[in-house]
Tab-separated table of C-alpha atoms in Angstrom:
chain	number	residue	atom	x	y	z
P	1	UNK	CA	66.383	13.193	145.587
P	2	UNK	CA	69.456	15.450	145.800
P	3	UNK	CA	70.660	17.843	143.128
P	4	UNK	CA	70.418	21.590	142.680
P	5	UNK	CA	66.945	23.123	142.735
P	6	UNK	CA	65.556	26.636	142.635
P	7	UNK	CA	62.230	27.860	143.987
P	8	UNK	CA	60.870	30.784	141.970
P	9	UNK	CA	58.344	32.703	144.058
P	10	UNK	CA	56.022	35.338	142.655
P	11	UNK	CA	54.770	36.929	145.891
P	12	UNK	CA	51.760	38.695	144.389
P	13	UNK	CA	50.292	35.481	142.909
P	14	UNK	CA	46.904	34.585	144.315
P	15	UNK	CA	46.639	37.994	146.013
P	16	UNK	CA	49.598	37.145	148.221
P	17	UNK	CA	48.921	33.414	148.625
P	18	UNK	CA	52.331	32.554	147.143
P	19	UNK	CA	54.154	34.784	149.621
P	20	UNK	CA	52.269	33.282	152.560
P	21	UNK	CA	53.116	29.675	151.709
P	22	UNK	CA	56.638	30.187	150.306
P	23	UNK	CA	58.497	29.484	153.552
P	24	UNK	CA	56.797	26.121	154.092
P	25	UNK	CA	57.324	25.082	150.473
P	26	UNK	CA	61.013	26.023	150.679
P	27	UNK	CA	61.387	24.059	153.926
P	28	UNK	CA	60.052	20.885	152.299
P	29	UNK	CA	62.273	21.283	149.276
P	30	UNK	CA	65.410	21.818	151.385
P	31	UNK	CA	64.943	18.448	153.072
P	32	UNK	CA	65.206	16.667	149.718
P	33	UNK	CA	67.810	18.560	147.644
P	34	UNK	CA	71.501	19.330	148.041
P	35	UNK	CA	71.095	22.996	147.220
P	36	UNK	CA	68.051	25.261	147.009
P	37	UNK	CA	68.136	28.759	145.553
P	38	UNK	CA	65.220	31.009	146.556
P	39	UNK	CA	64.295	33.301	143.665
P	40	UNK	CA	61.817	36.012	144.680
P	41	UNK	CA	60.741	38.224	141.789
P	42	UNK	CA	58.070	40.866	141.314
P	43	UNK	CA	58.601	41.379	137.579
P	44	UNK	CA	59.241	39.201	134.535
P	45	UNK	CA	62.685	40.751	134.083
P	46	UNK	CA	63.650	39.986	137.685
P	47	UNK	CA	62.398	36.415	137.366
P	48	UNK	CA	64.378	35.760	134.202
P	49	UNK	CA	67.571	37.259	135.616
P	50	UNK	CA	67.368	35.140	138.765
P	51	UNK	CA	66.667	31.963	136.791
P	52	UNK	CA	69.671	32.603	134.554
P	53	UNK	CA	71.849	33.101	137.622
P	54	UNK	CA	70.810	29.712	139.056
P	55	UNK	CA	71.253	28.013	135.699
P	56	UNK	CA	74.858	29.146	135.565
P	57	UNK	CA	75.451	27.135	138.753
P	58	UNK	CA	74.098	23.915	137.222
P	59	UNK	CA	70.375	23.843	137.918
P	60	UNK	CA	68.543	20.494	137.796
P	61	UNK	CA	65.023	21.488	138.853
P	62	UNK	CA	63.036	24.731	138.790
P	63	UNK	CA	59.990	24.815	141.060
P	64	UNK	CA	57.574	27.654	140.332
P	65	UNK	CA	55.294	28.851	143.125
P	66	UNK	CA	52.583	31.052	141.637
P	67	UNK	CA	49.869	31.150	139.008
P	68	UNK	CA	49.735	30.737	135.251
P	69	UNK	CA	51.851	33.832	134.581
P	70	UNK	CA	54.615	32.454	136.794
P	71	UNK	CA	54.295	29.020	135.197
P	72	UNK	CA	54.590	30.641	131.758
P	73	UNK	CA	57.971	32.132	132.707
P	74	UNK	CA	59.104	28.771	134.045
P	75	UNK	CA	58.128	27.115	130.764
P	76	UNK	CA	60.231	29.624	128.773
P	77	UNK	CA	63.250	28.877	130.911
P	78	UNK	CA	62.982	25.091	131.209
P	79	UNK	CA	62.065	24.322	127.596
P	80	UNK	CA	65.169	26.108	126.367
P	81	UNK	CA	67.518	24.363	128.845
P	82	UNK	CA	66.026	20.909	129.391
P	83	UNK	CA	65.699	21.675	133.127
P	84	UNK	CA	62.861	19.891	134.937
P	85	UNK	CA	59.893	22.090	135.875
P	86	UNK	CA	57.807	21.571	138.998
P	87	UNK	CA	54.556	23.471	139.533
P	88	UNK	CA	53.196	24.534	142.916
P	89	UNK	CA	49.925	26.361	142.185
P	90	UNK	CA	49.214	29.525	144.160
P	91	UNK	CA	47.487	31.773	141.609
P	92	UNK	CA	43.915	32.697	140.789
P	93	UNK	CA	43.582	30.527	137.670
P	94	UNK	CA	46.170	27.716	137.774
P	95	UNK	CA	45.007	26.379	134.391
P	96	UNK	CA	48.294	24.688	133.498
P	97	UNK	CA	48.568	22.903	136.838
P	98	UNK	CA	44.900	21.854	136.636
P	99	UNK	CA	45.359	20.298	133.204
P	100	UNK	CA	48.394	18.342	134.373
P	101	UNK	CA	46.717	16.878	137.450
P	102	UNK	CA	48.892	18.821	139.916
P	103	UNK	CA	47.371	18.813	143.429
P	104	UNK	CA	45.600	22.069	144.283
P	105	UNK	CA	47.153	22.203	147.748
P	106	UNK	CA	50.627	23.805	147.494
P	107	UNK	CA	52.238	21.458	150.028
P	108	UNK	CA	50.770	18.379	148.352
P	109	UNK	CA	52.035	19.737	145.021
P	110	UNK	CA	55.492	20.183	146.557
P	111	UNK	CA	55.476	16.572	147.735
P	112	UNK	CA	54.499	15.505	144.219
P	113	UNK	CA	57.462	17.409	142.759
P	114	UNK	CA	59.741	15.514	145.141
P	115	UNK	CA	58.185	12.127	144.367
P	116	UNK	CA	60.590	11.341	141.548
P	117	UNK	CA	57.765	11.082	138.997
P	118	UNK	CA	58.698	12.699	135.697
P	119	UNK	CA	57.073	13.006	132.274
P	120	UNK	CA	57.891	14.765	129.044
P	121	UNK	CA	55.005	16.815	127.659
P	122	UNK	CA	54.367	18.838	124.524
P	123	UNK	CA	54.462	22.616	124.320
P	124	UNK	CA	53.128	25.083	121.812
P	125	UNK	CA	55.415	27.600	120.161
P	126	UNK	CA	54.589	30.895	118.499
P	127	UNK	CA	57.604	32.838	117.285
P	128	UNK	CA	60.194	32.557	120.067
P	129	UNK	CA	57.620	31.989	122.814
P	130	UNK	CA	56.595	28.670	124.349
P	131	UNK	CA	53.167	28.052	125.866
P	132	UNK	CA	51.688	25.213	127.856
P	133	UNK	CA	47.943	25.841	127.827
P	134	UNK	CA	45.938	27.644	125.140
P	135	UNK	CA	46.615	30.263	122.492
P	136	UNK	CA	43.460	32.225	121.737
P	137	UNK	CA	42.507	35.003	119.326
P	138	UNK	CA	39.328	36.978	118.787
P	139	UNK	CA	36.644	37.511	121.374
P	140	UNK	CA	38.381	35.442	124.054
P	141	UNK	CA	41.691	37.301	123.574
P	142	UNK	CA	39.893	40.620	123.905
P	143	UNK	CA	38.314	39.246	127.072
P	144	UNK	CA	41.785	38.280	128.332
P	145	UNK	CA	43.003	41.819	127.668
P	146	UNK	CA	40.156	43.257	129.698
P	147	UNK	CA	40.436	40.625	132.459
P	148	UNK	CA	44.141	41.410	132.880
P	149	UNK	CA	43.254	45.058	133.481
P	150	UNK	CA	40.729	44.219	136.193
P	151	UNK	CA	41.791	44.071	139.826
P	152	UNK	CA	38.478	42.694	141.045
P	153	UNK	CA	36.977	40.119	141.235
P	154	UNK	CA	39.541	37.312	141.245
P	155	UNK	CA	39.603	33.945	139.481
P	156	UNK	CA	36.837	32.838	137.090
P	157	UNK	CA	34.509	35.693	138.089
P	158	UNK	CA	36.960	38.252	136.762
P	159	UNK	CA	36.895	36.458	133.416
P	160	UNK	CA	33.078	36.351	133.454
P	161	UNK	CA	32.901	40.102	134.093
P	162	UNK	CA	35.300	40.745	131.219
P	163	UNK	CA	33.110	38.626	128.921
P	164	UNK	CA	30.036	40.698	129.703
P	165	UNK	CA	31.962	43.933	129.159
P	166	UNK	CA	33.326	42.878	125.764
P	167	UNK	CA	29.994	41.667	124.388
P	168	UNK	CA	28.749	45.176	123.678
P	169	UNK	CA	31.432	46.084	121.131
P	170	UNK	CA	32.434	42.785	119.535
P	171	UNK	CA	31.724	41.880	115.896
P	172	UNK	CA	32.685	38.653	114.026
P	173	UNK	CA	35.564	38.991	111.549
P	174	UNK	CA	36.780	37.015	108.505
P	175	UNK	CA	39.243	34.339	109.615
P	176	UNK	CA	41.341	31.724	107.831
P	177	UNK	CA	42.569	28.715	109.819
P	178	UNK	CA	45.157	26.610	107.978
P	179	UNK	CA	46.536	23.301	109.207
P	180	UNK	CA	48.605	20.605	107.512
P	181	UNK	CA	45.346	18.939	106.424
P	182	UNK	CA	42.585	21.558	106.342
P	183	UNK	CA	41.769	25.160	105.540
P	184	UNK	CA	38.744	26.877	107.099
P	185	UNK	CA	37.569	30.264	105.846
P	186	UNK	CA	34.675	31.785	107.749
P	187	UNK	CA	33.225	34.698	109.646
P	188	UNK	CA	34.464	33.891	113.123
P	189	UNK	CA	34.001	34.955	116.700
P	190	UNK	CA	37.098	33.343	118.172
P	191	UNK	CA	39.654	30.565	117.828
P	192	UNK	CA	41.523	28.620	120.509
P	193	UNK	CA	44.579	26.420	119.926
P	194	UNK	CA	44.929	24.082	122.885
P	195	UNK	CA	47.983	22.174	124.039
P	196	UNK	CA	45.975	21.548	127.208
P	197	UNK	CA	42.260	22.073	127.717
P	198	UNK	CA	41.777	24.985	130.117
P	199	UNK	CA	42.026	28.749	130.086
P	200	UNK	CA	40.372	31.701	131.808
P	201	UNK	CA	40.445	30.168	135.284
P	202	UNK	CA	39.097	26.704	134.497
P	203	UNK	CA	37.113	27.079	131.263
P	204	UNK	CA	37.570	23.850	129.230
P	205	UNK	CA	37.709	25.520	125.805
P	206	UNK	CA	39.525	22.526	124.248
P	207	UNK	CA	38.265	19.777	126.566
P	208	UNK	CA	39.910	16.893	124.721
P	209	UNK	CA	43.377	18.423	124.446
P	210	UNK	CA	46.273	16.351	125.816
P	211	UNK	CA	49.861	17.580	126.116
P	212	UNK	CA	51.339	14.170	125.347
P	213	UNK	CA	49.902	13.349	121.902
P	214	UNK	CA	51.933	15.672	119.638
P	215	UNK	CA	48.816	17.534	118.454
P	216	UNK	CA	46.810	20.645	119.223
P	217	UNK	CA	43.062	20.602	119.677
P	218	UNK	CA	41.641	23.633	117.859
P	219	UNK	CA	38.226	25.101	118.683
P	220	UNK	CA	36.792	27.595	116.186
P	221	UNK	CA	33.604	29.522	116.921
P	222	UNK	CA	31.990	30.917	113.778
P	223	UNK	CA	29.568	33.800	113.441
P	224	UNK	CA	27.492	34.177	116.580
P	225	UNK	CA	25.263	36.980	117.794
P	226	UNK	CA	25.597	38.493	121.268
P	227	UNK	CA	22.528	36.550	122.328
P	228	UNK	CA	24.004	33.289	121.043
P	229	UNK	CA	27.286	33.977	122.831
P	230	UNK	CA	25.492	34.637	126.101
P	231	UNK	CA	23.566	31.385	125.725
P	232	UNK	CA	26.772	29.532	124.928
P	233	UNK	CA	28.608	30.665	128.066
P	234	UNK	CA	27.096	28.124	130.510
P	235	UNK	CA	27.845	25.347	127.999
P	236	UNK	CA	31.396	26.635	127.640
P	237	UNK	CA	31.976	26.592	131.394
P	238	UNK	CA	30.795	22.972	131.488
P	239	UNK	CA	32.729	21.893	128.382
P	240	UNK	CA	29.505	21.228	126.460
P	241	UNK	CA	30.023	23.822	123.718
P	242	UNK	CA	31.500	21.497	121.077
P	243	UNK	CA	28.092	20.377	119.803
P	244	UNK	CA	26.913	23.958	119.215
P	245	UNK	CA	26.219	24.630	115.494
P	246	UNK	CA	28.668	27.555	115.433
P	247	UNK	CA	31.573	25.476	116.763
P	248	UNK	CA	34.061	23.492	114.672
P	249	UNK	CA	37.028	21.502	115.957
P	250	UNK	CA	40.299	20.399	114.381
P	251	UNK	CA	43.428	18.516	115.426
P	252	UNK	CA	46.745	19.639	114.024
P	253	UNK	CA	50.512	19.831	114.520
P	254	UNK	CA	50.730	23.309	113.019
P	255	UNK	CA	48.131	26.057	112.735
P	256	UNK	CA	48.270	29.324	110.797
P	257	UNK	CA	45.742	31.998	111.784
P	258	UNK	CA	45.205	34.898	109.419
P	259	UNK	CA	42.602	37.297	108.075
P	260	UNK	CA	41.328	39.126	111.138
P	261	UNK	CA	43.553	41.699	112.851
P	262	UNK	CA	42.897	40.153	116.248
P	263	UNK	CA	45.110	40.155	119.343
P	264	UNK	CA	46.346	36.749	120.487
P	265	UNK	CA	47.096	35.504	123.984
P	266	UNK	CA	48.912	32.342	125.083
P	267	UNK	CA	48.963	31.208	128.735
P	268	UNK	CA	47.120	34.467	129.375
P	269	UNK	CA	50.081	36.498	128.055
P	270	UNK	CA	49.918	38.813	124.999
P	271	UNK	CA	51.558	37.484	121.807
P	272	UNK	CA	50.890	40.283	119.329
P	273	UNK	CA	48.275	40.208	116.602
P	274	UNK	CA	47.330	37.939	113.723
P	275	UNK	CA	48.556	36.640	111.297
P	276	UNK	CA	50.340	34.039	113.383
P	277	UNK	CA	51.817	30.548	112.967
P	278	UNK	CA	51.614	28.122	115.895
P	279	UNK	CA	53.515	24.839	116.189
P	280	UNK	CA	53.207	21.887	118.591
P	281	UNK	CA	56.619	20.660	119.784
P	282	UNK	CA	56.368	17.092	121.153
P	283	UNK	CA	58.192	16.325	124.401
P	284	UNK	CA	59.548	19.861	124.769
P	285	UNK	CA	59.196	20.055	128.565
P	286	UNK	CA	60.409	17.766	131.368
P	287	UNK	CA	57.701	17.922	134.006
P	288	UNK	CA	58.467	16.902	137.601
P	289	UNK	CA	55.732	15.672	139.920
P	290	UNK	CA	52.786	15.275	137.555
P	291	UNK	CA	51.608	12.784	134.989
P	292	UNK	CA	48.976	13.429	132.344
P	293	UNK	CA	46.091	11.026	132.865
């Protein structure tokens, strides 16, 4: 394979899983590249500084060992520089890696990165920020806020606990969803703009979304009572929520969300509050070691 690669390790990912496997991942990478930089960062600022340092030396491939937060930082870096991104999942959610068919086992994922397989995929963009998975606003974004504050439990159960906690206070709000073809105005519970299908540790909110078709899949949930939301949750986990009467779906290249003063999250990271314009950028990321099926 050759070339100059960097391995970005986020040691806290997966409650320390990334730190435990990092040495073995680095060993496999070193056998296949001419130079490997090991970038160990505990904060976003540290991660960005280390990536910039490697880029100055002519980086060809950035391999991110961690969860969706780590992958999100890798996406920001690689999309701007046309550097290939390889994902080695070691987080609690791993939604981006799951959607791209990356092996769950970190060593198998490392081998995939080194296989020579490459594909360009789409990314979403809101303001100056890129995202690979889903941008959400409304009830699900409030759930993300709460889930990010929780330290227990991990993975999907943390998200489920946050859902239950948010149900008590939530009320539907007026929302306008504008695309290049359609305008929806309704009392809404939430909206999700999917470049890929999963968020929240494996919830297929936009189950048909593909990051290689130049379009978002948009899922809008209209007015729903607490009881209806509770009943919808098992269907949501199984990807069977799209036929619910409160749910509408759209496909679009650009989406403007306005009306409600809701927080928005993309890749599980806060993006401010509505109103917000979101754009799909075809082929924005060079992905190493995975192919969308």
